Amino acid sequence: MRLSAYFLPTLKEIPAEAQIASHRLMLRSGMIRQSSAGIYSWLPLGLKVLRKIETIVREEQDRAGAQELLMPTIQPAELWRESGRYDAYGKEMLRIVDRHDREMLYGPTNEELITQIVRDNIRSYRDLPKILYHIQWKFRDEVRPRFGVMRGREFLMKDSYSFDIDYEGARKSYETMFTAYLKTFKRMGLTAIPMQADPGAIGGNLSHEFHILAETGESGVFYDVAYDELAARGDIDLDSLSRLYAVTDEKHDPNAANVPPPDRLKTARGIEVGHIFYFGTKYSKAMNAVVTGPDGAPVTLEMGSYGIGVSRLVGAIIESSHDDRGIIWPEAVAPFAVGIINLKSGDSRCDGVCEDVYRALSDHGLEVLYDDRDERAGVKFADMDLIGVPWQLVVGPKGVAAGIVELKNRYSGEKQELSLESALARLTA
RNA sequence: CGGGGCGUAGCUCAGCCUGGUAGAGCGCCAGCUUUGGGAGCUGGAUGCCGGAGGUUCGAAUCCUCUCGCCCCGACCA
């Protein structure tokens, strides 16, 4: 992409409404623009990152055996009356009346809808187990939206639902998702810690929240350092983790049996990016989701649900990875792999080298952002740092004369002067 | 949902207290000079001063109502 043609409205000054780093940086880097409180448009740069995160989530769901479908955003109130949640949900649910005076709602979650689909289409235990998921926009009419996409009213969520014939199966589905979540967050360059959680409004008796550590996290968290050691070995599963102490501050009990000694207890701030629940027959019973079991008798389905805040992750990643110059994207979710800074657009030698490099890197399948604008060097450096492109190739008249380009790493700040050939080799390795 | 704050140019904000018909910096447009970390000079465009009522000869400014946004607290992927 040539920056001269790209729709990238960056801001030099900090928008007054933004309080935390990720919100400021998403506005400044031209990723999002607010439409109304807690509701955002995603501009090209922001959408690119959102899609990358979505893709990782999707790949790990598919790999875990979950199957993607797509349910609507608008749901009938009737369905929610079946489960009893229409009245229970309160003002957070956005209620709509259509032209025929039918009561509808913009879905805040999809347990009812998916339960209806499964109950209407699965009749035998032989068709189980199933894990179904979709990645769809949700709406929760938060009293007080804040922090940009971290707590918006409209947000993109991946939600999976498991259906099993018995508890053992449901437990296995839960573990499958648990493991998939750890892999998903790790691929994004995040340290996510599963915390024993309160199932809350979803109900049930087994639940974990996944928090990523960041100074501006909304929750205080306490966890056993043994987690860091396990994570470093990649040796993580539900059994080993469930023995470890890891809770959010509202659940922290210094007198609990498994609290580690003070020198082993870490405290930090966390952002909740995932939440998984086993809730048994809460919805299947209320909504009569029943299949025929092996002995011919009806069996009420065992269910669980598993959410990941896809749009929130964009903010969460920035919270955990930025500096005073801008965003530092982990390579797995970076909107562009390489940025080319032409320090003297219009100079035939600089232009020539940049064009060659741009083509060579693009031909290698890399996503490249080429700053070909007629701007001063400082502006280009500042914008490239702001939007956080992991690798920056700086091409200037002095270097070109000497056959050299500069390769800068956004994360470490390290700059290396290399021949054009070796710079290309490094980037395409 | 309680408490507080703010709506003036694309952005950040001054002006409001003490009414007299709209400003700065940045950005944008043109020209010249610059050119390795958000340049300088000159000239230019841009505002229903959030909206509606009211007071007044006259309202960005005072009064009433209303809408929007932000912050603190209680709730959530």
XYZ file of C-alpha atoms (C1' of nucleotides) in Angstrom:
506
model
C 0.000 0.000 0.000
C 1.244 3.434 -0.918
C 0.689 5.824 1.941
C -0.020 8.662 -0.495
C -3.158 6.792 -1.545
C -4.110 5.181 1.762
C -6.966 6.446 3.899
C -5.005 6.961 7.089
C -6.102 10.080 8.966
C -3.491 10.323 11.733
C -3.706 12.944 14.448
C -0.792 14.804 15.918
C -2.714 15.960 18.946
C -4.433 13.850 21.557
C -8.223 13.816 21.209
C -9.795 15.214 24.352
C -12.227 12.354 24.888
C -9.630 9.608 25.102
C -8.199 8.751 28.506
C -6.144 5.617 28.108
C -3.261 4.778 25.807
C -5.023 2.317 23.539
C -7.971 4.620 22.943
C -5.731 7.586 22.205
C -3.483 5.597 19.931
C -6.361 4.021 18.017
C -7.760 7.484 17.332
C -4.386 9.048 16.599
C -3.270 6.273 14.282
C -6.473 6.505 12.281
C -7.753 3.025 13.213
C -11.185 4.057 14.481
C -13.529 6.995 14.718
C -16.309 7.285 17.243
C -19.857 7.323 15.930
C -21.646 7.650 19.260
C -20.810 6.677 22.823
C -19.265 3.207 22.781
C -19.898 2.744 19.052
C -17.101 3.016 16.511
C -16.359 2.915 12.821
C -13.302 0.886 11.929
C -11.136 2.665 9.376
C -8.912 0.663 7.011
C -5.938 0.354 9.371
C -8.073 -0.652 12.342
C -10.094 -3.104 10.316
C -6.910 -4.767 9.086
C -5.834 -5.479 12.661
C -9.323 -6.551 13.704
C -9.377 -9.061 10.851
C -5.967 -10.460 11.790
C -7.095 -11.100 15.325
C -10.351 -12.565 14.081
C -8.429 -14.889 11.778
C -6.239 -16.219 14.575
C -9.285 -16.809 16.744
C -11.046 -18.586 13.874
C -8.054 -20.780 13.031
C -7.690 -21.944 16.621
C -11.414 -22.622 16.951
C -11.389 -24.668 13.770
C -8.284 -26.508 14.892
C -10.030 -27.380 18.155
C -12.883 -28.925 16.202
C -15.414 -26.135 16.578
C -17.556 -25.353 13.545
C -18.329 -21.849 12.408
C -21.802 -20.627 11.631
C -23.333 -17.174 11.667
C -26.342 -16.137 13.683
C -28.171 -12.822 13.280
C -27.633 -9.715 15.377
C -31.381 -9.169 15.796
C -33.270 -11.783 17.779
C -36.920 -12.266 18.737
C -37.889 -11.445 22.316
C -39.971 -14.609 22.418
C -36.878 -16.794 22.514
C -35.531 -14.943 25.515
C -38.817 -15.335 27.335
C -38.356 -19.094 27.039
C -35.114 -18.988 28.972
C -36.445 -16.375 31.365
C -33.702 -13.923 30.508
C -35.872 -11.366 28.705
C -36.914 -9.867 31.997
C -33.746 -10.803 33.844
C -31.356 -9.009 31.515
C -32.448 -5.462 32.303
C -31.639 -2.259 30.507
C -28.328 -3.523 29.211
C -30.266 -5.281 26.478
C -31.212 -3.067 23.564
C -34.870 -3.718 22.820
C -36.419 -2.913 19.472
C -39.953 -2.980 18.140
C -40.470 -3.708 14.452
C -43.212 -2.297 12.207
C -45.579 -5.081 13.208
C -45.066 -4.226 16.869
C -43.122 -7.416 17.372
C -40.596 -7.231 20.176
C -37.043 -7.787 19.039
C -33.631 -7.226 20.550
C -30.062 -6.679 19.424
C -28.296 -9.744 20.755
C -25.919 -9.302 23.688
C -25.085 -13.028 23.479
C -26.519 -16.078 21.752
C -27.264 -18.938 24.144
C -30.976 -18.872 23.357
C -30.579 -18.736 19.604
C -28.021 -21.507 19.381
C -30.032 -23.668 21.755
C -33.039 -23.251 19.513
C -31.026 -24.219 16.449
C -29.612 -27.316 18.105
C -32.861 -28.456 19.696
C -34.660 -28.144 16.361
C -32.030 -30.022 14.407
C -30.304 -32.540 16.623
C -32.403 -35.461 17.850
C -29.951 -38.218 18.724
C -26.970 -38.614 21.035
C -25.177 -39.934 17.953
C -25.018 -36.386 16.613
C -23.081 -35.227 19.651
C -20.802 -33.782 20.755
C -20.833 -30.489 18.845
C -19.079 -27.213 19.388
C -20.496 -24.390 17.285
C -19.281 -20.831 17.157
C -19.707 -17.567 15.375
C -17.926 -14.242 15.253
C -20.580 -11.583 15.295
C -21.263 -8.074 16.508
C -22.971 -7.836 19.863
C -24.632 -4.961 21.628
C -24.787 -4.347 25.329
C -26.188 -1.009 26.304
C -23.577 -0.290 28.947
C -24.547 2.503 31.289
C -21.134 3.911 30.911
C -19.096 2.956 27.878
C -15.447 3.980 28.147
C -11.889 3.315 27.105
C -12.703 3.158 23.394
C -13.153 -0.358 22.057
C -12.132 -1.841 25.412
C -15.599 -1.256 26.764
C -17.785 -0.305 23.872
C -21.486 -0.907 23.583
C -21.152 -2.515 20.181
C -18.347 -5.054 20.055
C -17.162 -8.013 18.015
C -17.191 -11.264 19.923
C -16.365 -14.842 19.158
C -18.798 -17.014 21.051
C -18.764 -20.795 21.019
C -21.330 -23.170 22.438
C -20.760 -26.811 23.309
C -23.405 -29.538 23.392
C -22.769 -32.865 25.050
C -24.736 -35.848 26.216
C -23.258 -35.959 29.720
C -21.045 -34.170 32.204
C -17.884 -36.012 31.194
C -18.366 -34.911 27.620
C -19.113 -31.340 28.634
C -16.022 -31.289 30.802
C -13.966 -32.453 27.842
C -15.436 -29.746 25.623
C -14.601 -27.210 28.296
C -11.017 -28.399 28.409
C -10.780 -28.315 24.630
C -11.826 -24.681 24.568
C -9.635 -23.876 27.543
C -6.586 -25.154 25.708
C -7.594 -23.472 22.461
C -7.824 -20.160 24.299
C -4.325 -20.441 25.662
C -3.015 -21.114 22.157
C -5.058 -18.295 20.669
C -3.750 -15.620 23.002
C -0.208 -16.880 22.823
C -0.245 -16.549 19.034
C -1.102 -12.876 19.440
C 1.947 -12.315 21.572
C -0.066 -12.097 24.768
C 0.337 -13.609 28.187
C -3.156 -14.677 29.148
C -3.788 -16.036 32.606
C -6.877 -18.154 33.268
C -8.530 -17.110 36.488
C -11.192 -18.923 38.427
C -14.245 -16.823 37.893
C -17.747 -16.200 38.958
C -20.141 -17.510 36.316
C -22.359 -14.459 36.900
C -25.432 -13.929 34.774
C -24.650 -16.823 32.440
C -25.007 -19.181 35.358
C -23.462 -22.545 36.095
C -20.667 -23.776 38.261
C -17.396 -23.873 36.302
C -15.944 -20.758 34.786
C -12.624 -19.149 33.912
C -11.775 -15.620 32.872
C -8.713 -15.085 30.714
C -6.831 -11.943 31.592
C -3.908 -10.367 29.857
C -1.562 -8.374 31.978
C -1.446 -4.629 31.368
C -0.917 -1.672 33.679
C -4.228 -0.107 32.720
C -6.220 -3.301 33.163
C -9.591 -2.862 34.812
C -9.146 -5.764 37.216
C -6.555 -6.375 39.859
C -5.308 -9.962 39.714
C -3.406 -12.280 42.035
C -1.628 -15.351 40.775
C 0.925 -17.981 41.665
C 4.330 -17.438 40.023
C 4.239 -21.111 39.120
C 2.001 -20.017 36.276
C 4.844 -18.102 34.644
C 7.046 -21.161 34.917
C 4.446 -23.454 33.360
C 3.700 -20.979 30.602
C 7.390 -20.644 29.778
C 7.566 -24.397 29.218
C 4.395 -24.369 27.188
C 3.316 -27.092 29.566
C -0.200 -26.000 30.290
C -3.456 -27.824 30.671
C -6.563 -27.470 32.745
C -5.485 -29.924 35.417
C -2.112 -28.369 36.148
C -3.582 -24.883 36.040
C -6.633 -25.492 38.132
C -4.451 -26.375 41.080
C -2.766 -22.977 40.897
C -4.052 -19.905 42.630
C -5.151 -17.225 40.159
C -8.058 -14.884 40.888
C -9.271 -11.374 40.272
C -9.147 -9.057 43.252
C -12.834 -9.329 44.091
C -12.372 -13.069 44.575
C -9.018 -12.843 46.313
C -9.067 -14.515 49.710
C -5.715 -14.307 51.518
C -6.841 -17.136 53.776
C -7.797 -19.580 51.043
C -6.176 -22.987 51.279
C -4.221 -22.800 48.031
C -2.913 -19.227 48.301
C 0.831 -19.392 47.693
C 3.270 -17.836 50.181
C 3.822 -14.081 49.716
C 7.045 -14.494 47.754
C 5.201 -16.738 45.278
C 2.100 -14.566 44.935
C 2.212 -12.033 42.130
C -0.125 -9.083 41.810
C -0.841 -7.309 38.553
C -3.536 -5.589 36.514
C -5.519 -7.593 33.980
C -7.830 -7.044 31.021
C -10.494 -9.691 30.574
C -10.292 -10.912 26.985
C -12.040 -14.242 27.327
C -14.548 -15.949 29.559
C -15.643 -19.571 29.461
C -18.530 -21.247 31.242
C -19.877 -24.700 31.874
C -23.509 -24.315 32.840
C -24.987 -27.765 32.426
C -28.678 -27.805 31.560
C -29.561 -24.199 32.450
C -30.772 -23.346 28.949
C -31.436 -26.782 27.551
C -33.848 -27.527 30.372
C -35.690 -24.225 30.134
C -35.873 -24.474 26.363
C -36.441 -28.186 26.132
C -33.282 -29.093 24.205
C -33.445 -32.848 24.462
C -32.039 -35.751 22.434
C -32.674 -39.448 22.505
C -30.001 -41.244 24.499
C -28.398 -44.700 23.852
C -31.120 -46.431 25.844
C -33.913 -44.641 24.017
C -34.690 -42.326 26.884
C -34.646 -38.515 26.451
C -31.533 -36.715 27.696
C -31.292 -32.993 28.379
C -28.200 -31.490 26.752
C -25.144 -30.445 28.711
C -23.906 -27.058 27.556
C -21.101 -24.571 27.884
C -20.327 -21.231 26.283
C -17.007 -19.635 25.472
C -16.424 -15.995 24.596
C -13.490 -14.008 23.262
C -13.713 -10.235 22.927
C -12.274 -9.802 19.454
C -12.612 -6.019 19.231
C -11.529 -5.613 22.844
C -8.360 -7.545 22.023
C -7.301 -4.793 19.630
C -7.272 -2.356 22.532
C -5.848 -4.890 24.946
C -2.885 -5.654 22.707
C -2.103 -1.949 22.410
C -2.371 -1.526 26.171
C 0.216 -4.210 26.653
C 2.437 -3.110 23.776
C 3.084 0.579 23.161
C 5.502 3.351 24.074
C 5.364 7.137 24.087
C 5.788 7.241 20.311
C 2.926 4.932 19.476
C 1.805 1.357 19.004
C 4.216 -1.579 18.894
C 2.376 -4.367 17.066
C 3.272 -7.985 17.681
C 4.110 -9.304 14.230
C 1.215 -11.780 14.217
C -1.389 -9.011 14.283
C 0.503 -6.087 12.720
C -1.463 -4.330 9.962
C 1.691 -4.266 7.827
C 4.817 -6.374 8.169
C 7.194 -3.774 6.780
C 7.138 -0.013 6.318
C 9.293 1.702 3.739
C 10.264 5.269 4.520
C 11.403 7.230 1.500
C 13.283 10.129 3.041
C 13.361 12.084 -0.185
C 10.362 11.426 -2.359
C 11.000 12.911 -5.776
C 14.683 12.039 -5.760
C 15.032 9.622 -8.636
C 17.539 7.346 -6.917
C 15.563 7.150 -3.655
C 12.326 6.612 -5.551
C 13.934 3.917 -7.649
C 15.293 1.975 -4.686
C 11.993 2.274 -2.813
C 9.974 1.097 -5.790
C 12.268 -1.908 -6.236
C 12.102 -2.845 -2.575
C 8.356 -2.309 -2.461
C 7.857 -4.649 -5.374
C 10.321 -7.263 -4.119
C 8.779 -7.435 -0.638
C 5.242 -7.434 -1.983
C 6.130 -10.226 -4.394
C 7.233 -12.210 -1.375
C 3.715 -11.955 -0.009
C 4.588 -9.425 2.663
C 2.181 -6.627 3.452
C 4.148 -3.453 2.905
C 3.275 0.143 3.665
C 5.349 2.436 1.472
C 5.509 6.047 2.649
C 5.897 7.765 -0.699
C 4.382 11.032 0.458
C 6.021 14.355 -0.163
C 6.565 14.952 3.534
C 9.528 15.745 5.731
C 11.511 12.908 7.217
C 10.328 13.668 10.745
C 6.693 13.355 9.770
C 7.310 9.989 8.166
C 9.268 8.607 11.110
C 6.606 9.820 13.508
C 3.708 8.306 11.571
C 5.450 4.975 11.049
C 6.230 4.731 14.760
C 2.707 5.826 15.664
C 1.034 3.099 13.648
C 3.572 0.621 14.958
C 4.821 -1.213 11.878
C 7.254 -3.835 13.251
C 9.995 -3.381 10.648
C 10.908 -0.096 9.014
C 13.173 0.207 6.034
C 14.618 3.690 5.760
C 15.842 4.783 2.342
C 17.622 8.123 2.097
C 19.922 9.879 -0.367
C 23.094 9.408 1.704
C 22.510 5.719 2.190
C 21.520 5.124 -1.384
C 24.736 6.778 -2.573
C 26.665 4.344 -0.393
C 24.509 1.353 -1.343
C 23.036 1.157 2.151
C 19.588 1.196 3.713
C 18.639 1.281 7.366
C 16.517 -1.439 8.926
C 14.803 -0.490 12.155
C 12.952 -2.731 14.560
C 10.002 -0.958 16.161
C 10.022 -3.169 19.250
C 13.684 -2.888 20.207
C 14.401 0.397 18.484
C 17.522 -1.235 17.081
C 18.757 0.197 13.776
C 21.078 -1.551 11.398
C 22.753 -0.264 8.273
C 22.722 -2.976 5.663
C 23.172 -3.433 1.985
C 19.896 -3.503 0.130
C 20.372 -7.192 -0.605
C 20.953 -8.221 2.983
C 18.086 -6.077 4.211
C 15.788 -7.828 1.744
C 17.181 -11.181 2.769
C 16.489 -10.423 6.410
C 12.905 -9.408 5.756
C 12.069 -12.298 3.487
C 13.837 -14.992 5.496
C -28.376 4.610 37.748
C -26.194 8.416 41.401
C -22.283 12.468 41.440
C -19.258 15.915 38.546
C -17.444 18.291 34.021
C -17.458 19.895 28.956
C -19.901 21.312 23.963
C -16.562 27.772 20.023
C -12.621 26.129 12.810
C -10.539 19.354 10.839
C -7.571 18.839 16.043
C -6.089 21.118 20.917
C -8.082 25.205 23.196
C -8.775 30.881 24.590
C -12.944 34.265 24.777
C -18.143 33.707 28.803
C -17.367 36.022 35.249
C -18.118 42.032 33.707
C -23.392 41.267 26.727
C -21.319 45.358 21.654
C -21.610 40.869 16.472
C -15.309 35.448 16.749
C -9.684 34.306 18.076
C -4.660 31.451 18.746
C -1.560 27.196 17.768
C -1.514 22.962 14.864
C -3.827 21.006 10.355
C -5.702 22.393 5.197
C -4.826 25.383 0.204
C -1.071 28.511 -2.817
C 3.944 30.353 -3.350
C 9.078 30.711 -1.896
C 12.941 28.746 1.150
C 13.996 24.173 3.467
C 14.751 18.662 3.749
C 17.935 11.955 8.223
C 13.039 12.355 13.938
C 6.099 16.059 13.700
C 10.478 22.966 9.417
C 10.470 28.690 8.286
C 8.354 32.959 5.887
C 4.270 35.168 3.041
C -0.670 34.946 1.501
C -5.514 32.325 1.761
C -10.008 29.285 2.931
C -12.811 27.330 7.009
C -17.390 28.492 12.139
C -25.959 28.268 12.142
C -20.106 29.480 19.264
C -24.522 21.675 20.059
C -30.117 22.828 19.515
C -34.776 25.444 20.971
C -37.072 29.160 23.641
C -36.510 33.635 26.672
C -34.329 38.515 28.611
C -32.183 42.757 25.886
C -31.611 48.055 21.240
C -27.955 44.014 20.923
C -26.429 37.141 23.293
C -20.789 32.598 22.201
C -21.397 35.477 26.822
C -27.244 36.133 31.113
C -31.927 32.749 32.173
C -34.939 28.169 31.076
C -35.400 23.698 28.626
C -33.229 20.047 25.606
C -29.562 16.934 23.026
C -24.640 15.063 22.884
C -19.895 13.738 24.836
C -16.331 12.869 28.876
C -14.827 11.693 33.995
C -15.631 9.270 39.225
C -18.599 5.412 41.467
C -22.107 0.739 41.228
C -22.387 -3.428 36.557
C -20.037 -6.311 32.060
C -16.746 -10.052 26.269
